[in-house]
Short mmCIF file of C-alpha atoms and ligand atoms in Angstrom, two decimals:
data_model
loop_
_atom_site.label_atom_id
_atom_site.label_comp_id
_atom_site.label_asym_id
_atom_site.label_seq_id
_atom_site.Cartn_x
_atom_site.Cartn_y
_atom_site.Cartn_z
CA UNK A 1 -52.07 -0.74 36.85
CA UNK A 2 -51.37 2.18 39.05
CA UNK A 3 -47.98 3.99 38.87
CA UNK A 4 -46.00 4.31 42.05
CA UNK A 5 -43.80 6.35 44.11
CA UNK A 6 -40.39 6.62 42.77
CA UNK A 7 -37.82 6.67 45.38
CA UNK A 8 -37.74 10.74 44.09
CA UNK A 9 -40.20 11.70 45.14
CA UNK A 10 -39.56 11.56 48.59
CA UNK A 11 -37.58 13.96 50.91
CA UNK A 12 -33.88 12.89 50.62
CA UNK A 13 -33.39 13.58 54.21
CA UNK A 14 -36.50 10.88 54.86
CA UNK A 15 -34.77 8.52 52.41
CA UNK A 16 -31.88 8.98 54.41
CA UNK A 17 -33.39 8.59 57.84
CA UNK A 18 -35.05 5.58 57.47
CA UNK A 19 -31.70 4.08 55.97
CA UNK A 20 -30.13 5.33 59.13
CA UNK A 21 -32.69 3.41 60.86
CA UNK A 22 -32.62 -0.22 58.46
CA UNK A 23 -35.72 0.82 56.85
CA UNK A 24 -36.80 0.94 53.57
CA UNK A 25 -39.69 2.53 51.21
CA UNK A 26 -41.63 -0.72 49.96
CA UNK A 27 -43.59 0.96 46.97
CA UNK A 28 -40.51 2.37 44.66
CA UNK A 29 -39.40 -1.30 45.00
CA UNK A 30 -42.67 -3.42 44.38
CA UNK A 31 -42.92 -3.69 40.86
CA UNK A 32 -38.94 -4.78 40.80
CA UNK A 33 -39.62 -7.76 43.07
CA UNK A 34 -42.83 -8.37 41.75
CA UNK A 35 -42.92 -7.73 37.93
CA UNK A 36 -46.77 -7.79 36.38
CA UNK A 37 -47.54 -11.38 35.16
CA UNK A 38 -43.82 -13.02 34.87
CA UNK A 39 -40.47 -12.94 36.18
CA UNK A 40 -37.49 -10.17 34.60
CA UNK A 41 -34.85 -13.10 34.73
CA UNK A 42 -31.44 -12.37 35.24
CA UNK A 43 -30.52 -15.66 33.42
CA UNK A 44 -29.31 -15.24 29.99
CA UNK A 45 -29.98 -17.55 26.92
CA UNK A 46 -26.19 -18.70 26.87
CA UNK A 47 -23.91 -20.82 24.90
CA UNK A 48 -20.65 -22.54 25.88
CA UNK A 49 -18.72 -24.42 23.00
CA UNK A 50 -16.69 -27.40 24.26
CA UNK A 51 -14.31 -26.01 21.38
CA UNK A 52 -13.65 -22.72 23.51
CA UNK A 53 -13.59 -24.32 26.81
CA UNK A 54 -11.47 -27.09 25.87
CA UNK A 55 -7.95 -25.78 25.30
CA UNK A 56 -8.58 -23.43 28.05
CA UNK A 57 -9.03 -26.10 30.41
CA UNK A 58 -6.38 -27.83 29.46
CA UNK A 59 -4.10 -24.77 29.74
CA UNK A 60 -5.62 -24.69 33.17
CA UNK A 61 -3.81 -28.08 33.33
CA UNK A 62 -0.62 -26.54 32.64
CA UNK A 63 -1.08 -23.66 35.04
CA UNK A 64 -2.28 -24.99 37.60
CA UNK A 65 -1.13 -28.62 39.53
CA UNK A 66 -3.75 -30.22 41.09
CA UNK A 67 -2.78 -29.61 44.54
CA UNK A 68 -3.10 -25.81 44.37
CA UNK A 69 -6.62 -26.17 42.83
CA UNK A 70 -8.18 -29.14 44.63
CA UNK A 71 -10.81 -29.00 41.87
CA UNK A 72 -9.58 -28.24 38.33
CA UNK A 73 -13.22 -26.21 37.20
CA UNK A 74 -13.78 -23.46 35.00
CA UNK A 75 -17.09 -22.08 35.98
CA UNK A 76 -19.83 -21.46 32.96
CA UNK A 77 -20.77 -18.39 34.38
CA UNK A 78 -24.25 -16.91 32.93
CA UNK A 79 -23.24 -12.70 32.63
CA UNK A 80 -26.60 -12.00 33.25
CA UNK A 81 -26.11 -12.79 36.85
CA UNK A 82 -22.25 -11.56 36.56
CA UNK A 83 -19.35 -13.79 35.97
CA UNK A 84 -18.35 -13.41 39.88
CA UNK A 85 -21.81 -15.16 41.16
CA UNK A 86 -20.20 -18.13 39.18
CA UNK A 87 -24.24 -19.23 38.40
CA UNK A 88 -25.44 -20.82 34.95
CA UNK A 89 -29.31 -19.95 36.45
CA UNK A 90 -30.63 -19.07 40.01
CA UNK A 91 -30.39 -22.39 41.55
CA UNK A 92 -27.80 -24.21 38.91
CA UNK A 93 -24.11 -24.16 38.21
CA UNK A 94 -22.00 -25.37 35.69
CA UNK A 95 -18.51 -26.72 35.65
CA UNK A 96 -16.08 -28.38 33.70
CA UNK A 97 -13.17 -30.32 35.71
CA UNK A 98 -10.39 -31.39 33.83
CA UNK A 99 -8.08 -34.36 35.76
CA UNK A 100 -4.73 -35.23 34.58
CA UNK A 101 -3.41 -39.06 34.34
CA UNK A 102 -1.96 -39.85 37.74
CA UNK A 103 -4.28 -36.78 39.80
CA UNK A 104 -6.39 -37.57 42.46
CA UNK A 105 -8.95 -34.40 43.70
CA UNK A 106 -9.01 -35.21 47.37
CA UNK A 107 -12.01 -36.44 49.16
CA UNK A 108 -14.71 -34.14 50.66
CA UNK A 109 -18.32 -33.57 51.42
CA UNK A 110 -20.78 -30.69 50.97
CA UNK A 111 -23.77 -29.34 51.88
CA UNK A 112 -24.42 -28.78 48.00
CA UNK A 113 -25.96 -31.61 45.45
CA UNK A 114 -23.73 -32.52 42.35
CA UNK A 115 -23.84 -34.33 39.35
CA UNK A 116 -21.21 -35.32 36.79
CA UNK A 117 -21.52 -36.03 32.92
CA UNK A 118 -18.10 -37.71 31.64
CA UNK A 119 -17.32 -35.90 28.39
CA UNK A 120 -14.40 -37.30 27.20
CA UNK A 121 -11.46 -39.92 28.58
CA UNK A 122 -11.12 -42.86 30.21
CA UNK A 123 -9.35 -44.02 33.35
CA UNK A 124 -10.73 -41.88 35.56
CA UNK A 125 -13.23 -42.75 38.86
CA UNK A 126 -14.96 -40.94 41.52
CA UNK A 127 -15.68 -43.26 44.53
CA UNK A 128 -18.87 -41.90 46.54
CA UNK A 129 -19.43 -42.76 49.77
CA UNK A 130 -17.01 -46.05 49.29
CA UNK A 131 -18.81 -46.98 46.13
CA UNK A 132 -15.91 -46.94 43.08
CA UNK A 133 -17.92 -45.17 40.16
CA UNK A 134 -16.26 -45.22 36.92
CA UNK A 135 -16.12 -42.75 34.53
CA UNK A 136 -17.23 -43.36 30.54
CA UNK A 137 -18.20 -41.03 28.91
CA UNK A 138 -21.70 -39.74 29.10
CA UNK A 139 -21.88 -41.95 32.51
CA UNK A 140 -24.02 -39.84 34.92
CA UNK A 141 -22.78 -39.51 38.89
CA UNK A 142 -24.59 -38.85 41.40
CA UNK A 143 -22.58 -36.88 44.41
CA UNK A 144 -25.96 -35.72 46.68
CA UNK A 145 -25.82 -33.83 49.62
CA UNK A 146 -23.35 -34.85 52.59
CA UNK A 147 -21.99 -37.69 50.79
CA UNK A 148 -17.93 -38.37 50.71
CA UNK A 149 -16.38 -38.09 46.84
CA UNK A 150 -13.12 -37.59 45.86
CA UNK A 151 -11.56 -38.28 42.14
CA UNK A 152 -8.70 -40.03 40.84
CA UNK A 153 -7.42 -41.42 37.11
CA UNK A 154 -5.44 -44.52 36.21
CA UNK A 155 -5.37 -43.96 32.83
CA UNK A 156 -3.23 -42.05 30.26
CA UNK A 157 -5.63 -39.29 28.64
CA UNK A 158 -6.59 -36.36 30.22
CA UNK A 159 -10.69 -36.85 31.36
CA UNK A 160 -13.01 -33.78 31.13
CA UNK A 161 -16.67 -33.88 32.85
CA UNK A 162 -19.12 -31.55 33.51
CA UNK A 163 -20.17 -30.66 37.17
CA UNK A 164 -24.15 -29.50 37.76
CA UNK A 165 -25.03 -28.48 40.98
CA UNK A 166 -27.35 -26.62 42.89
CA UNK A 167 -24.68 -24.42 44.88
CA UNK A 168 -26.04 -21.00 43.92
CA UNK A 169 -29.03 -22.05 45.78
CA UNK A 170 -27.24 -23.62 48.50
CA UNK A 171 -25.35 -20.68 49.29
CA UNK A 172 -27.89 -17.86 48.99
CA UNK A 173 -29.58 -19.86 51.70
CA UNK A 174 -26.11 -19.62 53.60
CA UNK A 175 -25.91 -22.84 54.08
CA UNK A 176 -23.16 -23.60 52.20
CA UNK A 177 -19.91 -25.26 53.33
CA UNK A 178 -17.62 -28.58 52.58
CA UNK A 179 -15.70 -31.03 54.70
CA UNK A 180 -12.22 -32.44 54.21
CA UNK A 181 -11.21 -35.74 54.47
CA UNK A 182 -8.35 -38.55 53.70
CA UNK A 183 -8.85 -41.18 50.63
CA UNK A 184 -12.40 -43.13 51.24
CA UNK A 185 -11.95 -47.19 51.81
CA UNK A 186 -13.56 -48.58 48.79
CA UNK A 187 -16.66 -50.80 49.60
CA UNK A 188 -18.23 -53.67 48.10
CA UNK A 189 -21.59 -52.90 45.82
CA UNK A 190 -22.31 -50.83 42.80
CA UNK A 191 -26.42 -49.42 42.25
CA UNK A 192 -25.96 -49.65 38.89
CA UNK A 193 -25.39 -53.27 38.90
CA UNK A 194 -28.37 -54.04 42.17
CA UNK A 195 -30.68 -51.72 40.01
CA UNK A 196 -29.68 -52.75 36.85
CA UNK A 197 -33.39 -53.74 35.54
CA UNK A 198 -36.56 -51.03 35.31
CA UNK A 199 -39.43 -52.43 37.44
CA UNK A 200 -37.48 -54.40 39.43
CA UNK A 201 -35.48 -53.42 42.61
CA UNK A 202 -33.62 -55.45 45.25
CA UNK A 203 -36.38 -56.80 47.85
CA UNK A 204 -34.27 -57.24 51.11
CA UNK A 205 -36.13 -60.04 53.35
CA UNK A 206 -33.78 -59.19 56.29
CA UNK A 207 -32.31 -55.91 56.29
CA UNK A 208 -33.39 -52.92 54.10
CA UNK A 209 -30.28 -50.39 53.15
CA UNK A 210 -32.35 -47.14 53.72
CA UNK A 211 -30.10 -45.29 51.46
CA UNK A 212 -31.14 -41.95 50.58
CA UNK A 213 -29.49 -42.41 47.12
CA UNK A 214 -29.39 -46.11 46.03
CA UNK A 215 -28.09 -45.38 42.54
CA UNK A 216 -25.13 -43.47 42.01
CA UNK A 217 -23.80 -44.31 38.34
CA UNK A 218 -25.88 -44.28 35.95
CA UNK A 219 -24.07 -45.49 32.87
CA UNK A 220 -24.52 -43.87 29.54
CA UNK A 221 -24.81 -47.31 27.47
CA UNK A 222 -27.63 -48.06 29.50
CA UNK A 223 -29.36 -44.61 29.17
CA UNK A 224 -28.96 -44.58 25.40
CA UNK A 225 -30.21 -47.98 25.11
CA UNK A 226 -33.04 -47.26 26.96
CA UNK A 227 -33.91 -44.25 24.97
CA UNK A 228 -33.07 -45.94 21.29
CA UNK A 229 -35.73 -48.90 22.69
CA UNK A 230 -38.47 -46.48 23.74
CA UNK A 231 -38.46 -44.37 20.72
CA UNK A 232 -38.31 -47.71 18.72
CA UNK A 233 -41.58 -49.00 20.28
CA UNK A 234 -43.32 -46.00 20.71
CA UNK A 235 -43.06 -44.73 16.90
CA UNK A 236 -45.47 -41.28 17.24
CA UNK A 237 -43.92 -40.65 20.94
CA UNK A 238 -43.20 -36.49 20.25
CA UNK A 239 -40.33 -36.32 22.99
CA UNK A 240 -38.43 -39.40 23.64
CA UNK A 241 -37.40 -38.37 27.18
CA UNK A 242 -36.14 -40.20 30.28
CA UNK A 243 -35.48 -39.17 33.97
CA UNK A 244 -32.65 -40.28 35.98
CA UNK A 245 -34.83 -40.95 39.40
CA UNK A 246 -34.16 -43.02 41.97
CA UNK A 247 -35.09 -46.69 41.79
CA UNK A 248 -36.21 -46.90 44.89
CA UNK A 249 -38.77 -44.24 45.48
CA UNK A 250 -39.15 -43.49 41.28
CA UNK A 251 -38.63 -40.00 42.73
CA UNK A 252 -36.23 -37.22 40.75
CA UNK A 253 -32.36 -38.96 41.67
CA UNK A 254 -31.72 -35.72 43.57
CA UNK A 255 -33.57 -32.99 45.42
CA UNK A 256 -32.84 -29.91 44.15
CA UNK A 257 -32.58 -29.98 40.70
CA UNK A 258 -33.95 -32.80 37.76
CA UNK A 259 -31.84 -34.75 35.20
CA UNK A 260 -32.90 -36.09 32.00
CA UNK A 261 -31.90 -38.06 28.60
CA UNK A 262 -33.55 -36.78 25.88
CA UNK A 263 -33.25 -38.15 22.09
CA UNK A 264 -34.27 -36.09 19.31
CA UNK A 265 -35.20 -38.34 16.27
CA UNK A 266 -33.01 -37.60 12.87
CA UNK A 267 -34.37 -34.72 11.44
CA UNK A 268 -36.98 -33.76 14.64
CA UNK A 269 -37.82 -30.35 15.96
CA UNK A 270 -39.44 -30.77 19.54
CA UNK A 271 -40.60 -27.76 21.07
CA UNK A 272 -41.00 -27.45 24.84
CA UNK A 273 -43.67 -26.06 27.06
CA UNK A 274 -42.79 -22.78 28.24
CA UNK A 275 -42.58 -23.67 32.31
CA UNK A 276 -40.82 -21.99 35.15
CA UNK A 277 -37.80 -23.81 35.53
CA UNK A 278 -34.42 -22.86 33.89
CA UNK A 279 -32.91 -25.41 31.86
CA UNK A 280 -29.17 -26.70 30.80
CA UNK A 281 -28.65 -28.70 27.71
CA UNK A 282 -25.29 -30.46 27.44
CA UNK A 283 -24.96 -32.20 23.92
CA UNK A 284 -23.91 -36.35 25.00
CA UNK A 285 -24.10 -37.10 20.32
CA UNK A 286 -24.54 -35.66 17.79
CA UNK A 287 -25.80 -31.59 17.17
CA UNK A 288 -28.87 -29.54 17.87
CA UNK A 289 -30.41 -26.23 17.25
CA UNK A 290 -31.45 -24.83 20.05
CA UNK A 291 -34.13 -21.66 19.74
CA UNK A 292 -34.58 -19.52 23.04
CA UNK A 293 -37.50 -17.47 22.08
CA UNK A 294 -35.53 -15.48 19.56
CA UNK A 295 -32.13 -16.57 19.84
CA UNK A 296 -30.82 -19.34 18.17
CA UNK A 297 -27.55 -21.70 19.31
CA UNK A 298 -25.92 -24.39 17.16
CA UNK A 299 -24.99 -27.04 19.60
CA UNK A 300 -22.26 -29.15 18.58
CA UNK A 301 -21.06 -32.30 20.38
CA UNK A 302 -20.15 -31.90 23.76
CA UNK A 303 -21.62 -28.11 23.69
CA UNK A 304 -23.46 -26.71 26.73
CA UNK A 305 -26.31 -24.16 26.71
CA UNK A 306 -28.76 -22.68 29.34
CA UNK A 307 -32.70 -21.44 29.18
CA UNK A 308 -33.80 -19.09 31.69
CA UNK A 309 -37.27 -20.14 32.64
CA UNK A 310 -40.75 -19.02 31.23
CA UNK A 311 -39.03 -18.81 28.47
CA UNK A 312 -39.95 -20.57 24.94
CA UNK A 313 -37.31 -23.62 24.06
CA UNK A 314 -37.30 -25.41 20.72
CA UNK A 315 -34.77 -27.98 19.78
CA UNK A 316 -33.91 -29.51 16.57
CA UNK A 317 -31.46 -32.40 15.34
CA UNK A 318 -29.54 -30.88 13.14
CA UNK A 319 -29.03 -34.34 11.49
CA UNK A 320 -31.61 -35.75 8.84
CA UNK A 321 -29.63 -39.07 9.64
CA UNK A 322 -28.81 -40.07 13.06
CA UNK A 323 -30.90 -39.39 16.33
CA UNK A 324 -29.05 -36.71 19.07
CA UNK A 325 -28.52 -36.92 22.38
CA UNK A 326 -29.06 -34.83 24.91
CA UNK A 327 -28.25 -34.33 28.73
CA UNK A 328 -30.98 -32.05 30.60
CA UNK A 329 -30.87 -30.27 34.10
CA UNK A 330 -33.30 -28.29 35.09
CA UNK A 331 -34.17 -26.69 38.97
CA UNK A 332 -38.05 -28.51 38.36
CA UNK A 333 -37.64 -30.64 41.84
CA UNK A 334 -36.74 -27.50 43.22
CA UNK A 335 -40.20 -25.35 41.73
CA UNK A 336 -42.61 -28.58 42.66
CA UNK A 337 -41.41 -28.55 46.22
CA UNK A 338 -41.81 -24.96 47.01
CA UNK A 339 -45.30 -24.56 45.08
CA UNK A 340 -43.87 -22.15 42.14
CA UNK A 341 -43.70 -24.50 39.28
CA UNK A 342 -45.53 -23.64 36.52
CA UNK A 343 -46.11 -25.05 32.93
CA UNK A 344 -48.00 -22.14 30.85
CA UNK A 345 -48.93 -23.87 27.29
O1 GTQ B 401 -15.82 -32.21 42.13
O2 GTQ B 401 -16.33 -32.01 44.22
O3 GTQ B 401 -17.29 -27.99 40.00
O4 GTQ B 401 -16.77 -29.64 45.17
C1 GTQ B 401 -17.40 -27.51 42.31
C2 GTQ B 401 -17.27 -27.93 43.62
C3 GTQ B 401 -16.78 -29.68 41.55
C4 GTQ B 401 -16.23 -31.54 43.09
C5 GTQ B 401 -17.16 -28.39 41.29
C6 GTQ B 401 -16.90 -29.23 43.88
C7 GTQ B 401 -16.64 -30.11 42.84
#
């Protein structure tokens, strides 16, 4: 491969010309934007123990009332992109929102997807839309793109869930913004419940509902008991894996970025094609190992990690005994649509 220009060795006074004019030099720059053969991610192998984040959020609690943070987050910033971008990869970020018995985070819309993963409590809901979704832990929650949510919690422990979105995506493309709104009049009809059964799905004979996003709980005990009966009739399956889609169209439950339920088998080391998209794995039970080409995380329950992409993932139960369970978020809807994902062994 041919060596370039550097940006010394031109004139300064050129350099500085074209600047003065919006121009710039393409060839010192090439082989930054283009790297030979694979992408220089700024995405760092990263691990966030729910036993550090934990009694910071809930000093965040003390800190800081609801009303002067609207959402109670702290951001799992990756520092290969910088803390202040506030991004776990290029298109995903990570949250976790604590709400206090008795808050309610008022209702609004935005042009960014989200997801939540319940980690701990009880009591608490999000209604989406008008549909009353609540929380358990490990429940998944679909809040896609334009649709009304707002949180509140009846009970009497403080509930802690983990936010996914795509917003560093969303905003890059500056097209990022949120609407506010009063509380949302509850409505009658829960997906979970009208898609409750794989294979089959509501036929209307008179009216179809045309929703965009039919399902928008999807309850851990259902997820985990679809995953223990796969893996128990499918013996020499290597990764026992589901994807949250949506029932309708059996397409990815969002548009940007891809959710899954994986279960690692007691004592099983899976390892993952290297492919481009970054990844997030959020522990629901139990504890993993999880390898990034030469770093190596022990995942604990309710521990979060992220893979930049092309990158060489291997994950092991660390139990001999009892299966793990794992939450998985990934940007591959994202890759497919635009033509760049790639799967390389
Ligand atoms: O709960 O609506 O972590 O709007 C970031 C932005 C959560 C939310 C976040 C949000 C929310």
């Amino acid at each position: 491969m041919n060596e370039l220009g550097r940006l010394e060795d031109l004139p300064a006074d050129y350099v500085a010309e074209l600047a003065s004019h919006n121009l710039v030099p393409l060839w010192p720059n090439l082989r930054g934007v283009m790297p030979p053969n694979k992408p220089r991610p700024q995405t760092r192998a990263t691990h966030w123990p729910y036993a550090t984040i934990r009694p910071l959020l809930m000093k965040a609690g003390d800190l800081t009332p609801i009303e002067k943070a609207e959402r109670r987050v702290l951001v799992l910033a990756n520092p290969g992109h910088t803390l202040e971008k506030m991004q776990a990869s290029a298109a995903m970020y990570l949250g976790m929102q604590l709400l206090l018995p008795g808050e309610w985070a008022p209702s609004h819309r935005h042009t960014p997807n989200a997801v939540r993963m319940v980690v701990e409590g009880t009591g608490a809901w999000s209604t989406v839309e008008g549909e009353k979704c609540p929380m358990l832990r490990g429940d998944l929650i679909l809040t896609p793109t334009g649709l009304w949510h707002e949180h509140g919690h009846d009970g009497d422990e403080p509930v802690i869930w983990l936010d996914v979105l795509d917003l560093p995506l969303v905003y890059y493309m500056e097209t990022s913004y949120h609407v506010e709104s009063g509380r949302q009049e509850v409505t009658e009809g829960h997906g979970e419940r009208a898609y409750a059964r794989g294979g089959l799905v509501p036929t209307p004979v008179f009216e179809r509902s045309n929703k965009a996003y039919p399902m928008l709980r999807y309850p851990w005990a259902d997820a985990r008991a679809a995953l223990e009966s796969l893996a128990a009739d499918q013996p020499s399956l290597e990764a026992v894996q589901l994807t949250y889609s949506n029932p309708e169209t059996g397409g990815h439950a969002e548009n940007i970025l891809g959710f899954y339920a994986l279960m690692l088998r007691p004592g099983q080391a899976l390892k993952l094609p290297v492919r481009s998209p970054a990844m997030v794995f959020h522990i629901i039970e139990g504890g993993a190992q999880v390898q990034v080409e030469d770093q190596r995380f022990t995942l604990l329950e309710a521990d979060t990690c992220c893979a930049p992409g092309y990158t060489a993932v291997t994950l092991t139960n660390s139990s001999d005994e009892a299966p793990a369970f794992i939450f998985i978020a990934d940007e591959t809807p994202l890759h497919q649509k635009l033509g760049v994902f790639e799967k390389r062994s």
